[in-house]
Amino acid sequence: MAETASAREQRVRAQWDKEKTFQLSMDNRAGKETYVFYEGPPTANGMPHAGHALGRTMKDFVARYKTMSGYQVLRKAGWDTHGLPVELEVEKQLNLRGKDDIEAYGIEAFIKKCKESVFTYEKEWRQFTEALGYWVDMDDPYVTLDNEYIESVWNILSTIHRKDLLYKGHRVVPYCPNCETSLSSHEVAQGYADVTDLSATAKFLIDGTDNEYLLGWTTTPWTLPANVAIAVNPELTYVKVQQDEEVYVVAEGLAKSLLGEDLHVVATLKGSELVGITYDPPFNFISVEKGHQVVGADFVTDSSGTGLVHMAPAHGDDDYRVVRENGIDFVNVVDSKGRYTAEIGPLAGRFVKDCDVDIVKMLAQSNRLFAKERYEHSYPHCWRCDSPLLYYAMEGWFIETTKVKEQLVANNQEVDWYPGHMKDGRFGKFLENLVDWNIGRNRFWGTPLNVWECQSCDKQESPDSIATLRERADQDLAPDFELHKPYVDEVTFTCSCGGTMKRTSEVIDVWFDSGSMPFAQYHHPFENDEKMKTQFPADVVIEGVDQTRGWFYSLLAVSTLFTGKAPYKRVLSLGHILDENGQKMSKSKGNALSPVELIEEFGADSLRFALLADSAPWNNKRFSKKTVSQTKSKVLDTLANIHSFYAMYASIDQFDAKTVAKGTPAKLDEWILSRLHTVIAEVTTSLDAYDVTKGARAISAFLEEISNWYIRRSRSRFWASGMEDDKKAAYHTLYEVLTKTTQLLAPFAPFLSDDVYRDLTGESVHLSDYPKADSSLVNEQLEQEMQAVRQIVELTRSIRNSTSLKTKQPLAELAVVSQKETVDLSAYTSIIAEETNVKNVQFDAKQDQYVSHHLKLNFPVAGPKLGKSVGLVQKMVAQFGETETSQFLDAGKMVLSLPNDQVVELEKEDVLVEKTPLSGFEFAEGDAYLVVLDTNVTKDLKEEGFVREVIRAVQLYRKQLELPVEKRVDLIIHASAPAEDILSRYEAFMKNHVLINQLHFKETANMNSFDVEGETIQLAIEQ
């Protein structure tokens, strides 16, 4: 039984492990120019999915290609081990809900559980990574929870603090009530979802009136109980409009859309005249010393809503700023879990986002609702737990990234992005709208923020190392002191004022951890200074497009803040893997593909090549099991079969490329070697431009040329007895083509390419150099000629398929009509005749010998040009005879005199040409040739076709008996008298096509029966 792809790959992996091939591939390049690769750290508390397969394949591909191209490429693995995803997983395991439960359980115990859980699936990740053939150093990875890693992160944060870019502030931030922590803007960007919400236009009664209302519109009705002001634009024009018994104040530009066309305007005034007016709010749950008044704000527009904006300072950045600027009271009626506080009596304790309907009902009951409406919009959700976010005013720690915005933008301009539009598009626009990085998280499992604050004088210190921490600590720290909560929280400093300094309670945004990896992976600046000089910046970083505002941003931000420089030279941003219907894959939908299962069934090479060849890596790709299956059969199995063919005959002839003379190359050898070097040039150009899909497709097409043309056309050369010059040349050519092709394929399909290359050379392909094109071996004219021959053959085969004429059935003639100036193919007559199974090939044929032409007016093109004359022209064209038709086809145009005395000129595009084969012929048309096949089958041709089908049955029988391909045998045939008569007349022909010593016509025991063209043919073979 043939070895499966999976079994072969396990065998090759074992050999890699035994010989330490991965390490050798890097060691062999020591001292060479480095190509710097950074591994974005995955989290090992979840199983790998199809997206990880694409990312890891692309990373391995680039690293292997660059290594074979002469660079030293170090590949250090990494694990992302901190953050809320880990906490949430542990909460589930322990059946805890929220921070209160964690604190009751015990922070130290919880931290230990987090530490244990982060490597839950490390074994599965390692197995998946190795099975995929991703060479990355998993024995010495960087791990974000390690003290050394944290120490490097602390050093970076301390540097940022010294630059006065790390500050504590009170501001409105995106907040997850489920996780009870704030998020950074780039985290928010990862979690938008389309939802349907309720908007409301509320009525705010102007003080001193009974019926005059300010109309304030909001998309978050739940914030109305916290209203303290209404904002208007001082420069806008507003109107008071009477409707029934009430008067409403709205922006003039919105009045008709809100109140109808027939307006009763009682007053017109500037927004500045409204500023200072006080009002009675829709809800009176809270009281304020200063508030419930109109304020001016230039961000208010009349493009939507009412032109008056309700202000709830705890839940909007603009609200917070405007309220502070105007000295209005700050109020917050929502607790840390996103629930109303006790002040909001009837709704106290309820999650605010669930209360929009109740708020609207309460407005309606108190006659404070003007309008309500459901609307669809994109709303931010927590990227970790999917809860809707709130905007929430709170104290937190921020990095002043806005101060280095210009440098971030400048650094980004130095980076090559793939695809290119990301630089100034998705990523560039994100940088343009940059806000300060909300770095603190009110959680437990993460890198503790290394800022100590004096309880007496508010002085801050940010230790830059463990040594500094020991030096400043009031306590003696154990040699193995761990830089995590709760241990660091117990460390105090003595301030210069005599007060006690305590660490602020936050841990940091986990993205800062991963963004620090260029430095922290090597414990910089505490060691590895020389290594850092060669390993910064990265030549490439590769991750999914969702990392645009994740890892790609955090790397750039951390490096710019720390060093002022970009951390990478180029970014490969990969698209999403979708199912075959274009839907996002998910376990819940049941459409998720398991990369592990695909590898087990088809092999990693097939999965890798399918991912890289299917479409450009940055495109979202529809992917299915069928895609991988077809790749295996069309690409990997083709290479395996080419190698098997070579290995079988080389074994029979004991051919050794190192000792056997080269022989004299045939034209076919020259052609395939020319194609080889043309393909090497094409693939190298593509891969140097990171166009891996173009490179993969070029290799795939070349494998088809080797298999379906070179080998098929060369079979008889390998079958020949002895070892003549021609046979030696065939062997050497195929050996050269195979070794170079496996080298080309090595980064794409590392297992099979290595297996084949080792069999040919005794060495690993991954320790060899990527092939270089030799232009002296490229013969462009020969390639064009052979391409033309192949096109003619394919067109002829298409005629046979459409007319159900078997390939084994010889035919009398094939006529080749050149459609445009083409190469002289007369030297290839015998090849074309043999491949198409025709007796005669005619090159000087004319179309009208075989094809009749009928012209019709092309209405979409000619109609607008001819106008009212179109009917007359149509009739004239339909009546064209052979002479007019030929004249038009030859000249490509014709002048017509119409019965209405108008003269028009018809051109090629004005006319459609219908071609019909003459009786007994069929044709097929390509871009350069039209081929015509004589489909008449004479008695002699039919007999020869019958003989060829019998030969096919004999070959099948030999295969069933598992006879060696080179073995000659005696063939015994028993059939009807007419059949035996035909076969006896074609005995010489049969001996020329089958390895036969003697042919006997008789009946003997144990004969096998075959149906050939309706005849029962009985066969026996004597060895």
Short mmCIF file of C-alpha atoms in Angstrom, two decimals, residues 198 245 265 387 526 593 606 610 645 733 754-755 881 912 964:
data_model
loop_
_atom_site.label_atom_id
_atom_site.label_comp_id
_atom_site.label_asym_id
_atom_site.label_seq_id
_atom_site.Cartn_x
_atom_site.Cartn_y
_atom_site.Cartn_z
CA LEU A 198 -33.62 52.85 20.16
CA GLU A 245 -50.21 73.94 22.36
CA VAL A 265 -42.20 79.93 13.44
CA SER A 387 -20.42 42.70 25.89
CA PHE A 526 19.79 43.94 30.36
CA LEU A 593 -12.37 23.82 9.23
CA SER A 606 -1.39 20.26 0.47
CA ALA A 610 -3.64 25.52 -1.15
CA PHE A 645 8.57 7.64 -12.70
CA THR A 733 17.47 16.48 -17.85
CA ASP A 754 12.67 17.46 1.03
CA ASP A 755 11.78 13.79 0.59
CA GLY A 881 -22.69 35.79 -50.34
CA LEU A 912 -20.55 39.14 -35.60
CA PRO A 964 7.82 -4.77 -14.16
#
